[in-house]
Every structure is written in C-alpha cells, then in structure tokens.
mmCIF file of C-alpha atoms and ligand atoms in Angstrom:
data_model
loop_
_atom_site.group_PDB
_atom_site.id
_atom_site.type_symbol
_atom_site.label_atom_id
_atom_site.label_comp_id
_atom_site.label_asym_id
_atom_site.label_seq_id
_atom_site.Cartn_x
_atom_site.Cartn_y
_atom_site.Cartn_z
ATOM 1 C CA UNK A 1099 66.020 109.222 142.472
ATOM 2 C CA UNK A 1100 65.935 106.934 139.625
ATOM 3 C CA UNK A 1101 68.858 107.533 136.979
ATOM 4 C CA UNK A 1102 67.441 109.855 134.455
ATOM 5 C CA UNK A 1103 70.059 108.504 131.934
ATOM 6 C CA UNK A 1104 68.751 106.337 128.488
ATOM 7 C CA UNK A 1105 70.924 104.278 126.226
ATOM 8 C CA UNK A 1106 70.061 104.607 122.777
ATOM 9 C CA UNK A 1107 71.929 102.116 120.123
ATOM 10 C CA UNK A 1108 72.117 103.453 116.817
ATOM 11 C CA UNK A 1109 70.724 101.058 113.534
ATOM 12 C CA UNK A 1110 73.187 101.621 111.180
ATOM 13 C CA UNK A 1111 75.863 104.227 110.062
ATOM 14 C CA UNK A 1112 75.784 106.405 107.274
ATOM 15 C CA UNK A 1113 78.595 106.267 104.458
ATOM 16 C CA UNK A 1114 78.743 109.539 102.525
ATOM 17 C CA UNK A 1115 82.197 110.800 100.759
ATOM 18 C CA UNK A 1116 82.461 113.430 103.767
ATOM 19 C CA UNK A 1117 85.021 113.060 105.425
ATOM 20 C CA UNK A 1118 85.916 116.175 107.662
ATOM 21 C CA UNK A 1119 83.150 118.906 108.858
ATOM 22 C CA UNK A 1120 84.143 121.353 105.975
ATOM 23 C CA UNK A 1121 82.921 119.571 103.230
ATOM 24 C CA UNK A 1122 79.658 118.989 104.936
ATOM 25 C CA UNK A 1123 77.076 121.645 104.566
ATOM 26 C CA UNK A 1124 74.880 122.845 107.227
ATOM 27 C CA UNK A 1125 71.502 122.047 105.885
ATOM 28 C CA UNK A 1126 71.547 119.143 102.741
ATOM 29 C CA UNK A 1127 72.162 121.172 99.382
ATOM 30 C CA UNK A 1128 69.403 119.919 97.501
ATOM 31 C CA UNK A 1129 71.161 120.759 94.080
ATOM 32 C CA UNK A 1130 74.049 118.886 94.336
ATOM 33 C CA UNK A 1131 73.401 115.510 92.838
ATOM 34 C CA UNK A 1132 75.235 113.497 94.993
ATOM 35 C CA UNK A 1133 74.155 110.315 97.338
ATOM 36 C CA UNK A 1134 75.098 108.780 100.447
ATOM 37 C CA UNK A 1135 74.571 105.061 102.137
ATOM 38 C CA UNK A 1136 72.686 104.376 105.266
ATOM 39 C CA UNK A 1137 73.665 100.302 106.302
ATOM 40 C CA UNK A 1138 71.811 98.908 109.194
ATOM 41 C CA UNK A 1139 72.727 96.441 111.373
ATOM 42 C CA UNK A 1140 72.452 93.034 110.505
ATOM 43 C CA UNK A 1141 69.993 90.347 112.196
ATOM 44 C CA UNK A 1142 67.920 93.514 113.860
ATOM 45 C CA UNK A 1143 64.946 92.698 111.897
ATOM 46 C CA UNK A 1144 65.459 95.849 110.040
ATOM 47 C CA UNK A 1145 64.857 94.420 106.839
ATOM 48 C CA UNK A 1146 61.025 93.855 108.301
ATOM 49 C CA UNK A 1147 61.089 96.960 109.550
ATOM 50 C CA UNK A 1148 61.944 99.034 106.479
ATOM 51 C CA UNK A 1149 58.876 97.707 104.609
ATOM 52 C CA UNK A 1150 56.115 99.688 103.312
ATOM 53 C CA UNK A 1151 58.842 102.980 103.290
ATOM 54 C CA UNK A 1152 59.952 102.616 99.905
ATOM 55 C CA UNK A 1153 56.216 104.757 98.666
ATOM 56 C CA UNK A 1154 58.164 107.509 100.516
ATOM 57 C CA UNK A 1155 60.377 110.132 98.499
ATOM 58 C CA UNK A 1156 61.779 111.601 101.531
ATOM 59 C CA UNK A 1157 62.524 110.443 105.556
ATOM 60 C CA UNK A 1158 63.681 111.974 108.502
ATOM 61 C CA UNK A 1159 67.053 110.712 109.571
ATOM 62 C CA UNK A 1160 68.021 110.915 113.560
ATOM 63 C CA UNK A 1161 71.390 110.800 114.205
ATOM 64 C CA UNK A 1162 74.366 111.680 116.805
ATOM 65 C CA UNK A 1163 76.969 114.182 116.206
ATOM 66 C CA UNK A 1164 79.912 111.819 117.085
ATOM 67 C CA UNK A 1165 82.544 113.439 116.104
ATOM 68 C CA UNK A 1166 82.185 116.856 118.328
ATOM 69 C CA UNK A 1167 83.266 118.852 121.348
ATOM 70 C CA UNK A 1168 80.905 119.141 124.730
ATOM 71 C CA UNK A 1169 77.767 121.784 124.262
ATOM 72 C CA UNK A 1170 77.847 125.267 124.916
ATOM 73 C CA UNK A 1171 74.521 127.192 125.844
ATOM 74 C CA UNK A 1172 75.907 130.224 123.467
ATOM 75 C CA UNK A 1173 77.349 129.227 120.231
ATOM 76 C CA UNK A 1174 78.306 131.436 117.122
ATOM 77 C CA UNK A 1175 76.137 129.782 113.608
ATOM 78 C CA UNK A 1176 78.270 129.991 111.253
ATOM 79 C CA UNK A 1177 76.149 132.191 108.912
ATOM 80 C CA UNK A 1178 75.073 135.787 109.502
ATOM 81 C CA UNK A 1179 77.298 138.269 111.666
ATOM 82 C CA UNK A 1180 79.501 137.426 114.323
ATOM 83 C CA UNK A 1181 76.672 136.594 116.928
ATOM 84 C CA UNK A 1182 76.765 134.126 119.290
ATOM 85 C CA UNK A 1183 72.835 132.610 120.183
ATOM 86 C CA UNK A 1184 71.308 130.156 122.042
ATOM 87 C CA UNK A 1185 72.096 126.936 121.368
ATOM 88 C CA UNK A 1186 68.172 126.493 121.303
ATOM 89 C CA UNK A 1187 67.663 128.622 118.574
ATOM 90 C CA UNK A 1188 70.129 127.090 116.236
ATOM 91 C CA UNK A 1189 70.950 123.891 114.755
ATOM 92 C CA UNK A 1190 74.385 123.702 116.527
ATOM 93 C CA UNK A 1191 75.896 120.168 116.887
ATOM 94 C CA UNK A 1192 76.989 121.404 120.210
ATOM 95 C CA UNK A 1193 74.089 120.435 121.973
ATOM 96 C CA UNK A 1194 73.160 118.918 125.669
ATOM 97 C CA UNK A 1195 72.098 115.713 123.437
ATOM 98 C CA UNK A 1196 74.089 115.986 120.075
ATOM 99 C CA UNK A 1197 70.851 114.742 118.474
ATOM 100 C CA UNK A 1198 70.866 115.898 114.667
ATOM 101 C CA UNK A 1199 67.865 115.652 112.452
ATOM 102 C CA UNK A 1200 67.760 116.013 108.532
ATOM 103 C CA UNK A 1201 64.837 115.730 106.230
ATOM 104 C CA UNK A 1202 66.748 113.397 103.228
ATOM 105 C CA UNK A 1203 65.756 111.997 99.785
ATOM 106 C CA UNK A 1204 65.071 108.083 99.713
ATOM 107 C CA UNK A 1205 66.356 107.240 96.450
ATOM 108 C CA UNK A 1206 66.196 103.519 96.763
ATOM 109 C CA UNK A 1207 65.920 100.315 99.280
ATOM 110 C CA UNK A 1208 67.829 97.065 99.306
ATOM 111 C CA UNK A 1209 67.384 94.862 101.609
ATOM 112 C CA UNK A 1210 68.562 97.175 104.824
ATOM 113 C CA UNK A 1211 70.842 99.255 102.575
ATOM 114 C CA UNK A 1212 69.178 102.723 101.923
ATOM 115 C CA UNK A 1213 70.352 104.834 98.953
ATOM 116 C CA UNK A 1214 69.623 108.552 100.322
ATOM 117 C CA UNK A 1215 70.373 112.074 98.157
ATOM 118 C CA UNK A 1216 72.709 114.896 99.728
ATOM 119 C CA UNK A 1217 72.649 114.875 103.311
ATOM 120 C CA UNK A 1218 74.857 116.950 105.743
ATOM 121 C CA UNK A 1219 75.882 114.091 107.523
ATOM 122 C CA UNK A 1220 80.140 113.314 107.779
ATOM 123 C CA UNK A 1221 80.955 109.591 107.095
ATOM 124 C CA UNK A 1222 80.594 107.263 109.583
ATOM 125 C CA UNK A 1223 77.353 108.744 111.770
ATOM 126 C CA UNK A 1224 75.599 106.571 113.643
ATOM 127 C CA UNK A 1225 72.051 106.864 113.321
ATOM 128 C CA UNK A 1226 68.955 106.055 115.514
ATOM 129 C CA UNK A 1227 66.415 106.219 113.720
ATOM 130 C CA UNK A 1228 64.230 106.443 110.315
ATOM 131 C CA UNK A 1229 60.758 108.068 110.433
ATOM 132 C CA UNK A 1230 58.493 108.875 106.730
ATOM 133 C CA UNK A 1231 58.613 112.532 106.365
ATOM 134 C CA UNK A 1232 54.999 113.128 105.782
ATOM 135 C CA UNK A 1233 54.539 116.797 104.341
ATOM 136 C CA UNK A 1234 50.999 117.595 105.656
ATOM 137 C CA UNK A 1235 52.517 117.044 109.155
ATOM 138 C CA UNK A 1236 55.825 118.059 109.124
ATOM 139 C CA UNK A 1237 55.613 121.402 107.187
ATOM 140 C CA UNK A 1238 54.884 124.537 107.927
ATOM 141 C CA UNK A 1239 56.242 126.893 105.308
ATOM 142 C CA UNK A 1240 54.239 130.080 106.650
ATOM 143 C CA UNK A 1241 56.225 130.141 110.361
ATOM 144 C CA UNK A 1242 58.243 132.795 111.414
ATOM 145 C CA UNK A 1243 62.246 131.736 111.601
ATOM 146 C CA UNK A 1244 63.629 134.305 114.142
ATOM 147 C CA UNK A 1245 66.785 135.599 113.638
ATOM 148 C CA UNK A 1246 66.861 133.075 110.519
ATOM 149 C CA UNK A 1247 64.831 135.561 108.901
ATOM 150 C CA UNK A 1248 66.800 138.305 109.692
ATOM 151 C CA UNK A 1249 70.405 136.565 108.629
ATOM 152 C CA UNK A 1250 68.402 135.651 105.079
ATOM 153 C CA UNK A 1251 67.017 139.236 104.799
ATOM 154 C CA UNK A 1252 70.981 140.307 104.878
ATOM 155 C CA UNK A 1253 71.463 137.791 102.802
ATOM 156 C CA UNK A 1254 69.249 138.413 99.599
ATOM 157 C CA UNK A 1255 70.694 139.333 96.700
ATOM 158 C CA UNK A 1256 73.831 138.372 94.750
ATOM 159 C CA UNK A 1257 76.949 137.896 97.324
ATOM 160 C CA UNK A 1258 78.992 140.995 98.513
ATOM 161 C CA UNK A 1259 82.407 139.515 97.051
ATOM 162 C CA UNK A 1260 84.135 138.614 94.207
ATOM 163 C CA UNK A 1261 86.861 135.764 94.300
ATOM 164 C CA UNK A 1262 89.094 134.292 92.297
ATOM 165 C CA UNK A 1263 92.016 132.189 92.581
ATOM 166 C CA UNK A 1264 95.506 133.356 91.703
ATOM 167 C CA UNK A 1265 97.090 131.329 89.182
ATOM 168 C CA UNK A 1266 99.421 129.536 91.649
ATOM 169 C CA UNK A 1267 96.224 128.710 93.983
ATOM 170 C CA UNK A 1268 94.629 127.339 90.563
ATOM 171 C CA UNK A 1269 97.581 125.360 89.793
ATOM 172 C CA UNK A 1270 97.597 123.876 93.692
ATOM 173 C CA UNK A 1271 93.850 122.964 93.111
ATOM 174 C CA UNK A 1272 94.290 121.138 90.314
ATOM 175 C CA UNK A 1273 96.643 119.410 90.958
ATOM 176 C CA UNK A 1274 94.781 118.454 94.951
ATOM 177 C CA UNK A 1275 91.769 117.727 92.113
ATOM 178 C CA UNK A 1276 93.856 115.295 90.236
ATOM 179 C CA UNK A 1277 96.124 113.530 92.105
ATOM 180 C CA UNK A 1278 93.851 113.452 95.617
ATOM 181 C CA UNK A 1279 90.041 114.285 94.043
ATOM 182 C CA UNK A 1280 89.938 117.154 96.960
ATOM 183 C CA UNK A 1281 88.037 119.965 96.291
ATOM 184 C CA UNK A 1282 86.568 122.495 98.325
ATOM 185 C CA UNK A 1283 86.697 125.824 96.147
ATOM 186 C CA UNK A 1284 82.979 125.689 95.766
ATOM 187 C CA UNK A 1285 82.303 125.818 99.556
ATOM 188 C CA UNK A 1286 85.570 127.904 99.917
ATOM 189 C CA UNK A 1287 83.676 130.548 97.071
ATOM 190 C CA UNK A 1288 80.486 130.172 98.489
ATOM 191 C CA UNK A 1289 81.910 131.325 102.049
ATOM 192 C CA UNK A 1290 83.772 134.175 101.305
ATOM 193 C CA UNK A 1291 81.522 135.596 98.825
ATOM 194 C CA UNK A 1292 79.171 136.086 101.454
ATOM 195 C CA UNK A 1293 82.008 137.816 103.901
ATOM 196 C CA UNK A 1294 85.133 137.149 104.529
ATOM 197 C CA UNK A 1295 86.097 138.483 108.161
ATOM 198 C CA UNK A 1296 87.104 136.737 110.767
ATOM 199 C CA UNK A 1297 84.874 134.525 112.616
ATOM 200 C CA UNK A 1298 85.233 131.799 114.948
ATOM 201 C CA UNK A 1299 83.052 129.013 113.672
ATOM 202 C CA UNK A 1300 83.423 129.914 109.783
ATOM 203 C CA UNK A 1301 87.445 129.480 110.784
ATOM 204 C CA UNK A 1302 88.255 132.885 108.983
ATOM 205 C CA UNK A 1303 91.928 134.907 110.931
ATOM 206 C CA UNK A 1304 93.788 137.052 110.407
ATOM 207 C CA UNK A 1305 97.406 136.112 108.621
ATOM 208 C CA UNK A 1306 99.960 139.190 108.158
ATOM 209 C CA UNK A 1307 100.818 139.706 105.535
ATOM 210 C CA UNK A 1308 98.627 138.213 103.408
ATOM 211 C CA UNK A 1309 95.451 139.468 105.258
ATOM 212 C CA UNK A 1310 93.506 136.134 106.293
ATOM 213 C CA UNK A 1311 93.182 132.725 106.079
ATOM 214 C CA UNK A 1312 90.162 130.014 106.253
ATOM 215 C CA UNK A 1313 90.774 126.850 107.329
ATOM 216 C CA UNK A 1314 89.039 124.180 105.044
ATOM 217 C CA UNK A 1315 88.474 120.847 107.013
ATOM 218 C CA UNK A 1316 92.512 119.624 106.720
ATOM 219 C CA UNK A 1317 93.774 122.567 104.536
ATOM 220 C CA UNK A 1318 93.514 126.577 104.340
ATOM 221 C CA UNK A 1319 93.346 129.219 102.010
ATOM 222 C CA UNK A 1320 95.328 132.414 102.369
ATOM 223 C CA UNK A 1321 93.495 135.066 100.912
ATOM 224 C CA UNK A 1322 93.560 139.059 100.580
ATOM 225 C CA UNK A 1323 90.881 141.634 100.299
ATOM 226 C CA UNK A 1324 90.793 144.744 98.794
ATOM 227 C CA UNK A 1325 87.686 146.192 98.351
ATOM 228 C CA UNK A 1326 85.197 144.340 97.293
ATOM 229 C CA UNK A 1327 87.314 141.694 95.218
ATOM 230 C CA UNK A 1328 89.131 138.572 96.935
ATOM 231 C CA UNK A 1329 92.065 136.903 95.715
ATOM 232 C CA UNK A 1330 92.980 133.330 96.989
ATOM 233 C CA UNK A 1331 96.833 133.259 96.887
ATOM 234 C CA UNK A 1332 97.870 130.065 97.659
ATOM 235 C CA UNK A 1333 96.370 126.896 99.590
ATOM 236 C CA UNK A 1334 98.021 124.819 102.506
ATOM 237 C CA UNK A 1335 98.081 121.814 104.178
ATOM 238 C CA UNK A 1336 96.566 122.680 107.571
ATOM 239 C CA UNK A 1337 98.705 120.085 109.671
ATOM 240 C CA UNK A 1338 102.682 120.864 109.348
ATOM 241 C CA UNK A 1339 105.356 117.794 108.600
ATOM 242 C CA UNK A 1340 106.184 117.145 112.310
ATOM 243 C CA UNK A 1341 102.617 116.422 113.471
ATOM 244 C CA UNK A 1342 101.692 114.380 110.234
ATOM 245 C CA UNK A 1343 104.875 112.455 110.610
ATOM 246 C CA UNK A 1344 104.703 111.703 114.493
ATOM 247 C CA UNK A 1345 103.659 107.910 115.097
ATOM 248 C CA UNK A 1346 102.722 109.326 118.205
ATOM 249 C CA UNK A 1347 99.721 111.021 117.191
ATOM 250 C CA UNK A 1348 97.007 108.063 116.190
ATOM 251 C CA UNK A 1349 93.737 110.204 116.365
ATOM 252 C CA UNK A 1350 91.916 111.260 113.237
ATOM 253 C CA UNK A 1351 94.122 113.125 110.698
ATOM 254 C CA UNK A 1352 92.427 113.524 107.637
ATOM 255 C CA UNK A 1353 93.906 113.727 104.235
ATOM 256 C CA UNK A 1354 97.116 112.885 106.019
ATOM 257 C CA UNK A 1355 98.079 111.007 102.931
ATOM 258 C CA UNK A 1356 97.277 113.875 100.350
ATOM 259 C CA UNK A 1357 99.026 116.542 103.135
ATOM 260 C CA UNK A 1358 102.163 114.475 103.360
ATOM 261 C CA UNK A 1359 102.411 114.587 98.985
ATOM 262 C CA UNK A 1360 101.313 118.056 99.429
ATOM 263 C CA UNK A 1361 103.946 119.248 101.473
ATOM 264 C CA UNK A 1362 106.277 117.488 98.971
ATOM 265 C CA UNK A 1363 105.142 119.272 96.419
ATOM 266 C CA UNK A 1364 105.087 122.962 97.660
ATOM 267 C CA UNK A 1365 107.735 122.119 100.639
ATOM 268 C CA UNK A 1366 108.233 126.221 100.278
ATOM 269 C CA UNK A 1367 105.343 127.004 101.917
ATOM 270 C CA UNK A 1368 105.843 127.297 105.503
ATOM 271 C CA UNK A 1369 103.060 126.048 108.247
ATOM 272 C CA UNK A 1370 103.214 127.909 111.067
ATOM 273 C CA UNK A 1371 100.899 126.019 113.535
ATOM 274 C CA UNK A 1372 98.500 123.248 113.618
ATOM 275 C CA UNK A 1373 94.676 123.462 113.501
ATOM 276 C CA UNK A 1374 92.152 121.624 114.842
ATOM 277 C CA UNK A 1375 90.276 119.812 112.224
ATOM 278 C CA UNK A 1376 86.713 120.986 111.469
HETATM 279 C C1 SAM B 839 74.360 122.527 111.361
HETATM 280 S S1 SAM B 839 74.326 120.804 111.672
HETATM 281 C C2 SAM B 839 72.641 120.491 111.279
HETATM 282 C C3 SAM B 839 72.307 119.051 111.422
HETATM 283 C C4 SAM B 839 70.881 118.651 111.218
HETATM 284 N N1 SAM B 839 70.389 118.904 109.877
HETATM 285 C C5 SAM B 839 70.000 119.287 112.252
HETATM 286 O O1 SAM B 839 69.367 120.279 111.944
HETATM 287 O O2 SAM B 839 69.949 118.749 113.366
HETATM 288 C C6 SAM B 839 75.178 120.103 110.300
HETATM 289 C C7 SAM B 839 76.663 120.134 110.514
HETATM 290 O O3 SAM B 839 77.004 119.159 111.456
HETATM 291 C C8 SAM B 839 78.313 118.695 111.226
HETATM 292 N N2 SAM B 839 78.291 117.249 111.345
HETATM 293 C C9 SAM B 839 77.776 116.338 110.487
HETATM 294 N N3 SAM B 839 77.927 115.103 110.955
HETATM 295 C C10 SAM B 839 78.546 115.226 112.161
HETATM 296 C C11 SAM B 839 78.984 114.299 113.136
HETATM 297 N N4 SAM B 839 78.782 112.995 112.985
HETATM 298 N N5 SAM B 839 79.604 114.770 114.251
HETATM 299 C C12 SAM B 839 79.805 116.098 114.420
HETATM 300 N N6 SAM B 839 79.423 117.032 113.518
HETATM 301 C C13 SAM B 839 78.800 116.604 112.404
HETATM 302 C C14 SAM B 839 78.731 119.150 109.833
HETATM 303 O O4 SAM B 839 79.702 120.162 109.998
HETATM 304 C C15 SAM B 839 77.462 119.772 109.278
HETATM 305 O O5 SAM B 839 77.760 120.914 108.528
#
C-alpha cells in the first residue's frame, strides 16, 4: 500500500499578542477591537496570489495547532458541564489532524502582510491556507448545533456569579498591568462567572484552604466561594523559583521574565507545584 501520509507546508505564521492558550479565546471575540498579523513567506508568489481578496471583509484561515498534546477521541470543551464528547463534535485542538479553522476579519493587505481583526489563534501559528469566506455558501444560521444548543440554553441569561477581586488581588493586578501589561481578569471574570468548579480543561482545583484555584496561561488565581459571590484573593505565578531559575529547563516558559519580578515582589506567597502551561 501506498503511504497514505501528505506533507503540507504552511504560507506564513500568524503574529497576534497571544502568547499562552489562556489569553486566547475559543471562538474570535468579535467585540474586542484588537488585530493580529498574518506574514507569508517570501518569494512563494503569494503576493500574486493574494490579489483580487482585498473586496473581501472576511476569510477563512487554516491553520495547525502547533503548540498541543496528541488527540484524544473523548475530550472535555471547556464550556458547559463537566462532559467529556467526541472529539468530532467539538472544536478541540486535540484532533487526529490538529487542523483549526476560523472565519477572521481582513482589515487590510500589503504586499503579503495581512492585517486580520481578533482571531483565536496563539502567536506564532503556522498557517496553510487563505480561502474568501463567501456568506451565501458558508452560512447556515438556521442548523441545529447539538449539544451546542443545549450548553447555550444553560447558558442564557446574566452569569450565575458575582466576582470581585480582594484589594490585595487588585493591587497584584495592577501592578502585573503596569509593570508587565498582563492582564487576564476579563477572561478570569468571564470564566468564573459562568461556574467556578473544578474542571479539567477550564484548569479550575481545588486549593485548601482557600477553596480553588484557576490556572491562567503562566499564573493562577486563588479564589473562594460562598454562595453565589466569588472573591479572588490573591494571584500567583504558576511556575515556582526553582523551575524558572533552572538553565536546565530551555522549553517554552512564558512570562518567565514577569514571574521571576513577580516572585520578587510577593516572595511570601508560596508555590506549591508547577503547572503545565495552557
Ligand atoms: C477551540 S479552538 C478552535 C479553533 C478554530 N476556530 C476551529 O474551530 O478550528 C481555539 C483554541 O485553540 C488554542 N490554540 C490557538 N492556537 C493554537 C496553537 N497554535 N496550538 C495549540 N492550541 C492553539 C487556544 O487555546 C484557543 O482558545
């Protein structure tokens, strides 16, 4: 038998500010006005081959999912209740072929640099290809969504939760806002207002005897429930000293800068074990 295998080479890599899996969202957030990059390769032809797309206001971008872990047939979305489904019937990364596909403004074209709106693509994705997204064929607003519906049904309304940061959390924010422009409290809001217990793939524990924790791409949040009302307490860098200072360890660490000041600043704050990033 013939080898079934293909090789695919990507045409360019996206730049966006997203660095780590946290801040990305899982579909683009439309709202946000925020833009991203997409370089091709030089002497491709791409220039040529971009022409004429410039009349369109949005394209389909396919891409890989570098930066992930080998597919699972059963994986938990991270929205709705703690339910793992076929990989099939979600838009996991961990796929057979990590192919992703996302729908994207085109905001401009020079030359073979594309200027694209919010995407939920992390920095550095290679990408294989550009296609128009033509509404009268690719949308079909009346379908049924499957358990989609079902998760959004749950979902209506205002959120379940309040939350609101201590004033120590606010003070660690701001000053991760100033001196390292990190911020996740929206996402970190938007999560937990929706529910805050523990699941696998929205990174939510347990943590006696604060109650929980969320891990946010290279940092946490320790939080508490009672009721209905959440309270943030404090924020951490996810990776403790010992890993971030080990010239052993070369992979990825993100934020390792910010971390290290971090744990300079709050050197208090104990970290009891290291996380993956995500
Ligand atoms: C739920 S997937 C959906 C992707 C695409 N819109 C689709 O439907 O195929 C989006 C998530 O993939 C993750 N992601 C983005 N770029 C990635 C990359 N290069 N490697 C691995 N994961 C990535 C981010 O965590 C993001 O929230």
């Amino acid at each position: 038998m013939s080898d079934p295998s293909l090789t695919l080479q990507p045409i360019g890599f996206i730049r966006t500010p997203k660095q780590v899996k946290f801040q990305t969202p899982h579909q683009p957030t439309e709202s946000v006005p925020e833009s991203s990059v997409l370089e091709l390769l030089p002497d491709c032809h791409y220039e040529e081959a971009l022409s004429d797309l410039a009349g369109f206001s949005r394209i389909w971008l396919v891409w890989w999912f570098h930066r992930n872990s080998p597919w699972r047939p059963m994986v938990l979305p991270p929205r709705g209740p703690s339910q793992r489904r076929g990989v099939f019937a979600t838009r996991s990364p961990h796929r057979p072929n990590p192919i992703g596909i996302t729908p994207v403004q085109l905001l401009g074209i020079q030359g073979r640099v594309l200027t694209l709106g919010p995407c939920d693509l992390m920095d550095g994705t290679p990408v294989f290809d550009i296609k128009p997204y033509i509404a009268a064929y690719d949308s079909f607003p009346e379908e049924t969504n499957g358990w989609i519906d079902e998760v959004d049904a749950l979902h209506a309304g205002p959120p379940t939760f309040s939350v609101t940061l201590s004033d120590h959390a606010v003070v660690q924010a701001e000053w991760l806002w100033t001196h390292w422009q990190i911020d996740f409290r929206p996402r970190l809001i938007e999560l937990l207002s929706r529910d805050p217990s523990p699941h696998r793939t929205r990174r939510i524990t347990r943590r006696e005897p604060d109650g929980f924790m969320i891990g946010c791409g290279a940092w946490r949040a320790i939080f508490s429930v009672s009721e209905k009302a959440i309270t943030i307490l404090r924020l951490e860098a996810a990776y403790p000293l010992r890993f971030l200072n080990d010239p052993h360890k070369t992979g990825h660490m993100p934020d390792r800068a910010a971390q290290l000041a971090y744990h300079a600043q709050w050197p208090q704050e104990e970290i009891r074990r290291p996380t993956q990033q995500g």
